Amino acid sequence: MSTKNWPHNGHGAEPRDRDDFAGRSSVDTHHHEPDEHTRLLPNRVDSTGIPYLSPDDPAVSPYNLWTVRLVRAVTVVLACLTFIWWVLMLASVFVTPPGLHARGSPFFAFSYTTVALITLITTLLFFAVPSKPARVVSIVTAVLLLVDVVIMLAVEKTRHEELWVGAASVIWATLMAVWAVAADRTVQWGKTEEEERLTGRPETRRTLLEWIQVLLSSIMLTLVSIMVLLTTCTLTLRALDARVAPPGERYWVDEDKYQIHLFCSGPKLDAHGNRTTTVLFEGGEDAVEHGLWQFAENAVKNGSIARYCFADRPGIAWSDAAPSPLSVSMASDVLSEALSRAGEDGPWVLASAGIGSLYSRVFSSRHGQEVRGLLMIDPLHEDLLYRVGGPGRGFRLWLQGVLSPCGLDRIPAAILRGRSARDRIYGGSAYQSGGVIFAKLQESLVANSLTRRDVVSSRTIQYKTTPVVVVTSGVQMRKDSEWESKQRDLTQLTSNLEDWDIVDQAPHQVWRTLEGREMIEKRLKKLARL
């Protein structure tokens, strides 16, 4: 039989005979009617001839999609850039790089950068295990950071203090929180797509390891969100404190990098047209406003002195923080600049307390002709600077500064103890602020090096005829075996010792007792009239 008229099959081969063709047709058309044994859903293993994989097969991965791989690569790049910025923020605490100075303190910028870095690291660690709780927490974090952006940029004082460094850090942290949400959602989409393609349906169950990863990522991101919430509360307190205006004026110093607060009270000229001797107060461990200011006002009312001034050191009260490092000599220079800009040229009687006596001594050595007397209240000797510059104290201050944006002390004190804005600026709660912590850390970092060198040099060039008065705490002398000998040595700072008084029951802040206030006022009155 000829077969030339038979049609070809799909592979170009002809069937051998009509019976073969008919047989194939009968097989193709033969099937059973559905009954109770018929599957309602296709066989996932092999229903259409295409084999599906097990959900636990390593080949079922969102990394199969180039979009997911691209998102991960971008996340790695962002994490590297954030780490570089984090290192710069860490270094700026110790040595401020050019252009990265923050007038408040570097701790807020460091905090926001840490938030961004932890967010990105968490995203990378648990990249292949997306979870809805992690996305929700990241959204909350992004909203809180956006609130911080608004507060920082809307309030003039916070904008002035944080500059572009703080603003860039909080904006970057906000963007990284949003990116973490987008990355997690992208991985979730990719995971679903690949599961449908390779296993036949999206997988809803998780392995024990995946549940552990979800738990860890949720915990880490929740801690970050709590940290941001506390930072938002602290930033809100700073914005509220900005309503309190400084009593004096703020003057630009150091090539207009930051401002120093200076306050003066009393007439510059006496009844005869002569320049009035001005008492220039220098605070010790606390701001002048926290005790010495009230003492100065009472001294004016009592007629003991006619005029006084005080300036807040960088980072203290209403003064901006200075770039690091900052030694006693540098602080004395910016004080001189602020006084010059204010038109204050003395003559001076320098009244200082505690560690502030070091600043007054350096200032006196550089303005010897204008200084008519030097009164030191329980002063710190340069040989004891090792206590200020100890590594343990420095580390504690650094750690306290890193935690300061969270307001662990500040927020409860404001809510539960009713601390006011003035308490936080210069009062009993001022030690909790990032600016004060940073100022004390700067003192600690250079105490045994630059500061000691400055003070030793000032002693050499100090005018030997300058009258000196030392008022010492009796309590401190009994507590500290070295204190008496060092106080005695300071009485020999010049050849013109007027008085050395020991107030037996007075603490280190001698003016906090009535006997101490009366003694200091008596000696100031004497020096102002020499």
Short mmCIF file of C-alpha atoms in Angstrom, two decimals:
data_model
loop_
_atom_site.label_atom_id
_atom_site.label_comp_id
_atom_site.label_asym_id
_atom_site.label_seq_id
_atom_site.Cartn_x
_atom_site.Cartn_y
_atom_site.Cartn_z
CA MET A 1 0.00 0.00 0.00
CA SER A 2 1.34 3.41 -0.88
CA THR A 3 1.75 5.89 1.98
CA LYS A 4 2.79 8.97 0.09
CA ASN A 5 -0.55 10.67 0.65
CA TRP A 6 -0.49 10.25 4.46
CA PRO A 7 0.24 13.42 6.42
CA HIS A 8 3.51 13.76 8.29
CA ASN A 9 3.60 13.86 12.13
CA GLY A 10 5.20 16.61 14.19
CA HIS A 11 8.70 15.17 13.83
CA GLY A 12 8.51 14.76 10.06
CA ALA A 13 8.19 10.90 10.33
CA GLU A 14 5.32 9.05 8.63
CA PRO A 15 3.22 6.39 10.40
CA ARG A 16 3.93 2.92 9.19
CA ASP A 17 0.31 2.03 8.40
CA ARG A 18 -3.30 3.04 8.93
CA ASP A 19 -3.72 0.65 11.87
CA ASP A 20 -0.87 2.35 13.73
CA PHE A 21 -2.46 5.74 13.25
CA ALA A 22 -5.84 4.47 14.28
CA GLY A 23 -4.35 2.77 17.33
CA ARG A 24 -2.76 5.99 18.53
CA SER A 25 -5.97 7.86 18.06
CA SER A 26 -7.87 5.31 20.10
CA VAL A 27 -5.36 5.58 22.92
CA ASP A 28 -5.46 9.39 22.90
CA THR A 29 -9.21 9.49 23.10
CA HIS A 30 -9.56 6.78 25.74
CA HIS A 31 -10.05 8.06 29.32
CA HIS A 32 -12.04 7.21 32.45
CA GLU A 33 -15.01 9.16 33.64
CA PRO A 34 -14.45 11.05 36.95
CA ASP A 35 -15.32 9.06 40.06
CA GLU A 36 -14.68 9.20 43.84
CA HIS A 37 -10.99 8.37 43.31
CA THR A 38 -10.32 11.27 40.93
CA ARG A 39 -8.00 14.07 42.34
CA LEU A 40 -9.67 17.45 42.63
CA LEU A 41 -6.27 19.26 42.53
CA PRO A 42 -3.39 18.46 40.20
CA ASN A 43 -0.57 16.32 41.54
CA ARG A 44 2.16 18.70 42.76
CA VAL A 45 4.84 16.14 42.07
CA ASP A 46 4.01 15.28 38.50
CA SER A 47 0.57 16.17 37.19
CA THR A 48 1.36 17.74 33.84
CA GLY A 49 4.72 16.22 33.23
CA ILE A 50 6.53 19.18 34.89
CA PRO A 51 8.17 18.08 38.19
CA TYR A 52 7.71 20.49 41.19
CA LEU A 53 10.35 20.93 43.89
CA SER A 54 9.98 20.51 47.60
CA PRO A 55 9.60 23.84 49.50
CA ASP A 56 12.70 22.88 51.51
CA ASP A 57 14.82 22.48 48.38
CA PRO A 58 17.69 25.06 48.37
CA ALA A 59 16.81 25.84 44.76
CA VAL A 60 13.58 27.48 45.97
CA SER A 61 15.10 30.85 46.80
CA PRO A 62 14.24 34.50 46.16
CA TYR A 63 17.87 34.96 45.09
CA ASN A 64 16.88 33.38 41.76
CA LEU A 65 15.43 36.77 40.80
CA TRP A 66 17.85 39.46 39.65
CA THR A 67 15.69 42.11 41.36
CA VAL A 68 16.28 40.53 44.76
CA ARG A 69 19.99 40.16 44.09
CA LEU A 70 20.17 43.82 43.05
CA VAL A 71 18.36 44.93 46.22
CA ARG A 72 20.82 42.99 48.36
CA ALA A 73 23.81 44.47 46.51
CA VAL A 74 22.45 47.99 47.00
CA THR A 75 21.88 47.25 50.71
CA VAL A 76 25.51 46.13 51.05
CA VAL A 77 26.71 49.37 49.41
CA LEU A 78 24.48 51.47 51.69
CA ALA A 79 25.77 49.61 54.74
CA CYS A 80 29.39 50.28 53.70
CA LEU A 81 28.69 54.00 53.18
CA THR A 82 26.90 54.16 56.53
CA PHE A 83 29.81 52.45 58.26
CA ILE A 84 32.25 55.01 56.82
CA TRP A 85 30.05 57.86 58.08
CA TRP A 86 29.73 56.10 61.46
CA VAL A 87 33.52 55.95 61.79
CA LEU A 88 33.76 59.68 60.99
CA MET A 89 31.13 60.48 63.62
CA LEU A 90 33.00 58.35 66.16
CA ALA A 91 36.29 60.08 65.35
CA SER A 92 34.69 63.55 65.63
CA VAL A 93 34.17 62.96 69.35
CA PHE A 94 37.93 62.91 69.83
CA VAL A 95 39.29 64.94 66.90
CA THR A 96 36.82 66.93 64.84
CA PRO A 97 37.45 66.49 61.08
CA PRO A 98 37.24 69.71 59.04
CA GLY A 99 33.66 70.60 58.22
CA LEU A 100 32.12 68.03 60.60
CA HIS A 101 31.76 70.22 63.69
CA ALA A 102 28.39 70.14 65.48
CA ARG A 103 27.76 73.06 67.85
CA GLY A 104 25.58 71.00 70.19
CA SER A 105 27.59 67.82 70.51
CA PRO A 106 28.52 65.01 68.10
CA PHE A 107 26.47 62.48 70.04
CA PHE A 108 23.14 63.00 68.28
CA ALA A 109 24.67 62.59 64.82
CA PHE A 110 26.50 59.50 66.08
CA SER A 111 23.26 58.11 67.50
CA TYR A 112 21.32 58.52 64.25
CA THR A 113 24.16 56.98 62.27
CA THR A 114 24.20 54.03 64.66
CA VAL A 115 20.46 53.57 64.09
CA ALA A 116 20.97 53.51 60.33
CA LEU A 117 23.88 51.07 60.59
CA ILE A 118 22.05 48.63 62.88
CA THR A 119 18.99 48.77 60.62
CA LEU A 120 21.03 47.89 57.54
CA ILE A 121 23.03 45.16 59.29
CA THR A 122 19.82 43.57 60.56
CA THR A 123 18.36 43.72 57.06
CA LEU A 124 21.40 41.95 55.63
CA LEU A 125 21.61 39.31 58.35
CA PHE A 126 18.00 38.23 57.86
CA PHE A 127 17.63 39.24 54.24
CA ALA A 128 16.24 35.92 52.95
CA VAL A 129 13.67 35.65 55.75
CA PRO A 130 11.20 38.52 55.31
CA SER A 131 8.66 39.10 58.05
CA LYS A 132 5.70 41.36 58.53
CA PRO A 133 6.58 42.28 62.17
CA ALA A 134 9.98 43.54 61.01
CA ARG A 135 8.35 45.68 58.34
CA VAL A 136 5.84 47.14 60.82
CA VAL A 137 8.57 48.02 63.33
CA SER A 138 10.71 49.59 60.59
CA ILE A 139 7.74 51.71 59.47
CA VAL A 140 7.28 52.95 63.06
CA THR A 141 11.00 53.76 63.23
CA ALA A 142 10.83 55.65 59.93
CA VAL A 143 7.87 57.73 61.17
CA LEU A 144 9.67 58.62 64.41
CA LEU A 145 12.80 59.59 62.50
CA LEU A 146 10.71 61.76 60.20
CA VAL A 147 9.37 63.54 63.29
CA ASP A 148 12.99 64.10 64.39
CA VAL A 149 13.79 65.59 60.99
CA VAL A 150 10.91 68.04 61.33
CA ILE A 151 11.87 69.05 64.89
CA MET A 152 15.55 69.45 64.08
CA LEU A 153 14.95 71.61 61.02
CA ALA A 154 11.97 73.58 62.33
CA VAL A 155 13.48 74.73 65.66
CA GLU A 156 16.15 77.39 65.16
CA LYS A 157 18.27 76.36 68.13
CA THR A 158 18.47 72.67 67.23
CA ARG A 159 19.16 73.61 63.62
CA HIS A 160 21.94 75.93 64.80
CA GLU A 161 23.46 73.28 67.07
CA GLU A 162 23.27 70.23 64.82
CA LEU A 163 24.22 71.99 61.57
CA TRP A 164 24.31 69.92 58.40
CA VAL A 165 26.03 67.02 60.17
CA GLY A 166 23.11 66.23 62.46
CA ALA A 167 20.51 66.98 59.77
CA ALA A 168 22.21 64.71 57.25
CA SER A 169 22.53 61.92 59.82
CA VAL A 170 18.85 61.90 60.80
CA ILE A 171 17.68 62.20 57.18
CA TRP A 172 19.98 59.31 56.21
CA ALA A 173 18.66 57.19 59.09
CA THR A 174 15.09 57.91 57.92
CA LEU A 175 15.88 56.86 54.37
CA MET A 176 17.58 53.68 55.57
CA ALA A 177 14.52 52.73 57.63
CA VAL A 178 12.34 53.22 54.55
CA TRP A 179 14.82 51.22 52.46
CA ALA A 180 14.69 48.36 54.98
CA VAL A 181 10.91 48.19 54.55
CA ALA A 182 11.19 48.27 50.76
CA ALA A 183 13.92 45.61 50.74
CA ASP A 184 11.95 43.28 53.00
CA ARG A 185 8.83 43.70 50.87
CA THR A 186 10.82 43.00 47.70
CA VAL A 187 12.24 39.79 49.17
CA GLN A 188 8.74 38.74 50.24
CA TRP A 189 7.50 39.26 46.68
CA GLY A 190 10.46 37.34 45.23
CA LYS A 191 9.99 34.49 47.69
CA THR A 192 6.31 34.16 46.77
CA GLU A 193 7.06 34.27 43.05
CA GLU A 194 9.68 31.54 43.24
CA GLU A 195 7.58 29.30 45.46
CA GLU A 196 4.65 29.51 43.06
CA ARG A 197 6.90 28.76 40.10
CA LEU A 198 8.92 25.92 41.62
CA THR A 199 6.57 24.34 44.15
CA GLY A 200 3.15 25.14 42.73
CA ARG A 201 1.95 27.38 45.56
CA PRO A 202 3.22 29.98 48.07
CA GLU A 203 4.63 28.43 51.23
CA THR A 204 3.01 29.61 54.47
CA ARG A 205 4.85 27.46 56.98
CA ARG A 206 8.31 28.29 58.37
CA THR A 207 11.08 26.11 59.68
CA LEU A 208 12.29 26.43 63.27
CA LEU A 209 15.41 28.24 62.06
CA GLU A 210 13.31 30.73 60.11
CA TRP A 211 11.16 31.42 63.16
CA ILE A 212 14.29 32.06 65.22
CA GLN A 213 15.55 34.46 62.57
CA VAL A 214 12.22 36.29 62.48
CA LEU A 215 12.29 36.59 66.28
CA LEU A 216 15.86 37.92 66.33
CA SER A 217 15.24 40.46 63.57
CA SER A 218 12.06 41.66 65.28
CA ILE A 219 13.86 42.05 68.62
CA MET A 220 16.77 43.98 67.09
CA LEU A 221 14.52 46.31 65.12
CA THR A 222 12.24 46.82 68.13
CA LEU A 223 15.23 47.87 70.25
CA VAL A 224 16.22 50.31 67.51
CA SER A 225 12.68 51.69 67.44
CA ILE A 226 12.69 52.17 71.23
CA MET A 227 16.05 53.94 70.95
CA VAL A 228 14.63 56.29 68.31
CA LEU A 229 11.52 56.94 70.44
CA LEU A 230 13.69 57.97 73.40
CA THR A 231 15.82 60.14 71.12
CA THR A 232 12.68 61.83 69.83
CA CYS A 233 11.64 62.61 73.42
CA THR A 234 15.08 64.03 74.20
CA LEU A 235 15.05 66.14 71.04
CA THR A 236 11.60 67.41 72.00
CA LEU A 237 12.96 68.50 75.40
CA ARG A 238 15.78 70.33 73.64
CA ALA A 239 13.23 72.10 71.45
CA LEU A 240 11.22 73.12 74.52
CA ASP A 241 14.37 74.33 76.30
CA ALA A 242 15.11 76.58 73.32
CA ARG A 243 12.34 78.88 74.51
CA VAL A 244 14.51 80.02 77.43
CA ALA A 245 16.60 82.96 76.27
CA PRO A 246 20.14 83.45 77.64
CA PRO A 247 20.54 86.33 80.10
CA GLY A 248 23.46 87.83 78.17
CA GLU A 249 24.67 87.93 74.59
CA ARG A 250 26.26 85.25 72.42
CA TYR A 251 29.34 86.19 70.40
CA TRP A 252 30.91 84.39 67.46
CA VAL A 253 34.46 83.14 68.07
CA ASP A 254 37.13 81.03 66.37
CA GLU A 255 36.48 82.31 62.85
CA ASP A 256 32.73 82.29 63.47
CA LYS A 257 32.59 78.54 64.05
CA TYR A 258 30.57 78.75 67.26
CA GLN A 259 29.21 81.19 69.86
CA ILE A 260 30.17 81.94 73.46
CA HIS A 261 27.61 83.27 75.95
CA LEU A 262 28.75 86.33 77.92
CA PHE A 263 26.84 88.20 80.60
CA CYS A 264 27.87 91.43 82.31
CA SER A 265 26.08 93.49 84.94
CA GLY A 266 26.88 96.89 86.43
CA PRO A 267 28.23 100.25 85.22
CA LYS A 268 31.50 100.38 83.31
CA LEU A 269 32.41 103.75 84.81
CA ASP A 270 32.30 104.88 88.42
CA ALA A 271 31.08 108.25 89.71
CA HIS A 272 34.42 109.84 88.83
CA GLY A 273 34.42 108.60 85.25
CA ASN A 274 37.05 105.94 85.87
CA ARG A 275 36.73 102.38 84.62
CA THR A 276 35.09 100.10 87.16
CA THR A 277 36.96 97.01 88.22
CA THR A 278 35.00 94.04 86.86
CA VAL A 279 34.96 90.69 88.61
CA LEU A 280 35.20 87.97 85.95
CA PHE A 281 33.76 84.72 87.31
CA GLU A 282 34.85 81.33 86.01
CA GLY A 283 32.76 78.32 86.98
CA GLY A 284 34.22 75.09 88.26
CA GLU A 285 32.61 71.73 87.63
CA ASP A 286 29.24 73.47 87.14
CA ALA A 287 28.14 76.52 85.19
CA VAL A 288 28.48 79.94 86.83
CA GLU A 289 24.68 80.23 86.67
CA HIS A 290 24.41 77.33 89.12
CA GLY A 291 25.32 79.15 92.33
CA LEU A 292 28.05 81.70 91.62
CA TRP A 293 25.70 83.94 89.63
CA GLN A 294 23.39 84.31 92.63
CA PHE A 295 26.41 84.95 94.83
CA ALA A 296 27.60 87.71 92.46
CA GLU A 297 24.17 89.39 92.49
CA ASN A 298 24.17 89.44 96.29
CA ALA A 299 27.71 90.86 96.34
CA VAL A 300 26.56 93.73 94.09
CA LYS A 301 23.54 94.40 96.30
CA ASN A 302 25.77 94.40 99.38
CA GLY A 303 28.10 96.92 97.75
CA SER A 304 31.08 94.54 97.87
CA ILE A 305 31.62 94.74 94.11
CA ALA A 306 30.25 97.14 91.53
CA ARG A 307 30.37 95.09 88.36
CA TYR A 308 30.83 91.49 87.26
CA CYS A 309 30.88 89.35 84.12
CA PHE A 310 30.89 85.66 83.41
CA ALA A 311 31.18 83.54 80.29
CA ASP A 312 30.07 79.97 79.82
CA ARG A 313 32.88 77.73 78.64
CA PRO A 314 32.30 75.92 75.31
CA GLY A 315 29.55 73.33 75.66
CA ILE A 316 28.34 74.68 79.02
CA ALA A 317 24.90 76.28 79.50
CA TRP A 318 24.22 78.65 76.58
CA SER A 319 27.63 78.38 74.87
CA ASP A 320 28.09 76.18 71.83
CA ALA A 321 30.44 73.22 71.89
CA ALA A 322 33.88 73.75 70.37
CA PRO A 323 35.66 71.40 67.97
CA SER A 324 37.96 68.78 69.50
CA PRO A 325 40.55 68.91 70.90
CA LEU A 326 39.99 71.83 73.27
CA SER A 327 42.63 72.74 75.82
CA VAL A 328 42.63 75.38 78.55
CA SER A 329 44.67 77.68 76.33
CA MET A 330 42.18 77.39 73.45
CA ALA A 331 39.26 78.09 75.77
CA SER A 332 41.09 81.12 77.16
CA ASP A 333 41.63 82.43 73.64
CA VAL A 334 37.94 82.25 72.72
CA LEU A 335 37.04 83.92 76.04
CA SER A 336 39.38 86.78 75.17
CA GLU A 337 37.81 87.00 71.72
CA ALA A 338 34.28 87.11 73.13
CA LEU A 339 35.25 89.83 75.64
CA SER A 340 36.86 91.85 72.86
CA ARG A 341 33.78 91.58 70.64
CA ALA A 342 31.63 92.69 73.57
CA GLY A 343 33.85 95.71 74.20
CA GLU A 344 34.95 94.46 77.62
CA ASP A 345 38.57 95.32 78.41
CA GLY A 346 38.78 95.27 82.22
CA PRO A 347 40.41 95.91 84.58
CA TRP A 348 39.68 92.47 86.00
CA VAL A 349 39.57 90.60 89.26
CA LEU A 350 39.43 86.93 88.33
CA ALA A 351 37.27 84.76 90.61
CA SER A 352 37.31 81.07 89.79
CA ALA A 353 36.36 77.77 91.40
CA GLY A 354 37.68 74.23 91.14
CA ILE A 355 38.92 73.29 87.70
CA GLY A 356 37.90 76.76 86.50
CA SER A 357 40.96 78.16 88.30
CA LEU A 358 43.14 76.62 85.57
CA TYR A 359 41.31 78.68 82.94
CA SER A 360 41.62 81.85 85.02
CA ARG A 361 45.35 81.29 85.56
CA VAL A 362 45.99 80.98 81.84
CA PHE A 363 43.83 84.05 81.17
CA SER A 364 45.70 85.99 83.87
CA SER A 365 49.09 85.10 82.41
CA ARG A 366 48.03 86.51 79.04
CA HIS A 367 46.31 89.65 80.37
CA GLY A 368 48.64 90.48 83.24
CA GLN A 369 48.36 94.25 82.91
CA GLU A 370 44.56 94.20 83.07
CA VAL A 371 44.34 91.74 86.00
CA ARG A 372 44.25 93.39 89.42
CA GLY A 373 43.70 90.28 91.48
CA LEU A 374 43.23 86.55 91.37
CA LEU A 375 40.80 84.81 93.76
CA MET A 376 40.73 81.02 93.59
CA ILE A 377 38.02 79.05 95.40
CA ASP A 378 39.26 75.56 96.33
CA PRO A 379 41.26 75.46 93.09
CA LEU A 380 42.49 72.36 91.27
CA HIS A 381 46.26 72.04 91.05
CA GLU A 382 47.87 71.05 87.75
CA ASP A 383 49.59 68.12 89.45
CA LEU A 384 46.14 66.60 90.07
CA LEU A 385 45.05 66.73 86.45
CA TYR A 386 45.73 63.01 86.17
CA ARG A 387 42.44 62.55 88.02
CA VAL A 388 40.59 64.49 85.35
CA GLY A 389 42.37 62.75 82.50
CA GLY A 390 42.19 59.17 83.75
CA PRO A 391 41.24 56.61 81.08
CA GLY A 392 38.46 55.18 83.23
CA ARG A 393 36.81 58.58 83.63
CA GLY A 394 37.23 59.29 79.93
CA PHE A 395 35.55 56.04 78.94
CA ARG A 396 32.65 56.65 81.33
CA LEU A 397 32.13 60.12 79.90
CA TRP A 398 32.24 58.75 76.35
CA LEU A 399 29.72 56.03 77.18
CA GLN A 400 27.51 58.54 78.97
CA GLY A 401 27.68 60.79 75.92
CA VAL A 402 26.79 57.98 73.52
CA LEU A 403 23.72 57.18 75.64
CA SER A 404 22.78 60.84 76.25
CA PRO A 405 20.48 61.15 73.17
CA CYS A 406 18.28 58.44 74.71
CA GLY A 407 17.68 60.67 77.73
CA LEU A 408 17.73 57.81 80.23
CA ASP A 409 18.13 60.35 83.06
CA ARG A 410 16.68 63.41 81.41
CA ILE A 411 13.26 62.07 80.42
CA PRO A 412 12.35 60.57 83.84
CA ALA A 413 13.64 63.72 85.57
CA ALA A 414 11.42 65.90 83.39
CA ILE A 415 8.32 63.71 83.78
CA LEU A 416 8.60 62.39 87.32
CA ARG A 417 10.65 65.04 89.11
CA GLY A 418 9.39 68.13 87.32
CA ARG A 419 12.80 69.38 86.23
CA SER A 420 12.49 72.70 84.42
CA ALA A 421 14.26 73.94 81.32
CA ARG A 422 16.68 75.98 83.44
CA ASP A 423 17.56 72.88 85.44
CA ARG A 424 18.49 71.13 82.19
CA ILE A 425 20.41 74.09 80.78
CA TYR A 426 22.58 75.07 83.75
CA GLY A 427 21.06 73.61 86.91
CA GLY A 428 21.14 70.29 88.68
CA SER A 429 20.23 68.29 85.56
CA ALA A 430 22.71 69.98 83.22
CA TYR A 431 25.19 67.11 83.62
CA GLN A 432 22.77 64.97 81.58
CA SER A 433 23.02 67.09 78.43
CA GLY A 434 25.23 66.04 75.54
CA GLY A 435 26.95 69.43 75.44
CA VAL A 436 28.09 69.30 79.06
CA ILE A 437 29.19 65.67 78.76
CA PHE A 438 31.13 66.52 75.62
CA ALA A 439 32.78 69.50 77.32
CA LYS A 440 33.90 67.35 80.24
CA LEU A 441 35.12 64.66 77.84
CA GLN A 442 37.16 67.29 75.99
CA GLU A 443 38.70 68.36 79.32
CA SER A 444 39.52 64.75 80.12
CA LEU A 445 41.09 63.96 76.74
CA VAL A 446 43.77 66.67 76.97
CA ALA A 447 44.09 67.10 80.75
CA ASN A 448 47.43 65.30 81.05
CA SER A 449 48.87 66.69 77.83
CA LEU A 450 47.83 70.02 76.30
CA THR A 451 46.09 71.42 79.36
CA ARG A 452 48.89 70.57 81.77
CA ARG A 453 51.43 72.09 79.40
CA ASP A 454 49.33 75.28 79.12
CA VAL A 455 48.99 75.67 82.90
CA VAL A 456 52.66 74.98 83.61
CA SER A 457 53.64 77.55 80.97
CA SER A 458 51.22 80.11 82.38
CA ARG A 459 52.86 79.82 85.80
CA THR A 460 56.16 80.80 84.27
CA ILE A 461 54.86 83.97 82.62
CA GLN A 462 52.40 84.96 85.35
CA TYR A 463 52.95 88.49 86.68
CA LYS A 464 54.60 87.98 90.07
CA THR A 465 53.06 91.13 91.55
CA THR A 466 49.45 90.09 90.95
CA PRO A 467 47.57 89.84 94.28
CA VAL A 468 46.38 86.30 95.02
CA VAL A 469 43.72 85.02 97.42
CA VAL A 470 43.05 81.32 98.00
CA VAL A 471 39.89 80.12 99.78
CA THR A 472 40.07 76.41 100.58
CA SER A 473 37.42 73.89 101.60
CA GLY A 474 38.14 72.34 104.97
CA VAL A 475 35.98 69.34 104.10
CA GLN A 476 37.97 68.70 100.94
CA MET A 477 41.28 68.97 102.80
CA ARG A 478 40.19 66.32 105.28
CA LYS A 479 38.94 64.02 102.52
CA ASP A 480 42.01 64.30 100.28
CA SER A 481 45.52 63.82 101.61
CA GLU A 482 47.11 65.65 98.66
CA TRP A 483 44.75 68.59 98.66
CA GLU A 484 46.36 70.63 101.46
CA SER A 485 49.89 70.52 100.02
CA LYS A 486 48.62 71.49 96.56
CA GLN A 487 46.59 74.36 97.98
CA ARG A 488 49.65 75.56 99.82
CA ASP A 489 51.65 75.45 96.60
CA LEU A 490 49.04 77.61 94.83
CA THR A 491 49.43 80.29 97.47
CA GLN A 492 52.92 80.75 96.03
CA LEU A 493 51.64 81.35 92.49
CA THR A 494 52.89 84.93 92.78
CA SER A 495 54.99 86.80 95.30
CA ASN A 496 51.95 88.80 96.43
CA LEU A 497 49.74 86.51 98.53
CA GLU A 498 46.96 88.55 100.11
CA ASP A 499 45.13 85.81 102.02
CA TRP A 500 44.76 82.07 102.36
CA ASP A 501 41.53 81.15 104.12
CA ILE A 502 40.36 77.66 105.07
CA VAL A 503 36.59 77.45 105.58
CA ASP A 504 36.38 74.52 107.94
CA GLN A 505 32.83 73.24 107.30
CA ALA A 506 32.55 74.25 103.65
CA PRO A 507 32.41 71.64 100.86
CA HIS A 508 34.26 71.91 97.54
CA GLN A 509 31.65 74.48 96.42
CA VAL A 510 32.61 76.80 99.28
CA TRP A 511 29.90 79.37 98.49
CA ARG A 512 27.18 76.87 99.39
CA THR A 513 27.69 77.64 103.10
CA LEU A 514 27.04 80.99 104.76
CA GLU A 515 30.54 81.15 106.19
CA GLY A 516 32.00 80.41 102.75
CA ARG A 517 29.93 83.10 101.02
CA GLU A 518 30.87 85.70 103.60
CA MET A 519 34.57 84.85 103.30
CA ILE A 520 34.59 84.97 99.49
CA GLU A 521 32.65 88.24 99.41
CA LYS A 522 35.01 89.79 101.95
CA ARG A 523 38.09 88.88 99.90
CA LEU A 524 36.50 90.00 96.63
CA LYS A 525 35.68 93.37 98.13
CA LYS A 526 39.29 93.76 99.21
CA LEU A 527 40.71 92.82 95.77
CA ALA A 528 38.26 95.04 93.88
CA ARG A 529 39.42 98.08 95.85
CA LEU A 530 43.16 97.54 95.59
#
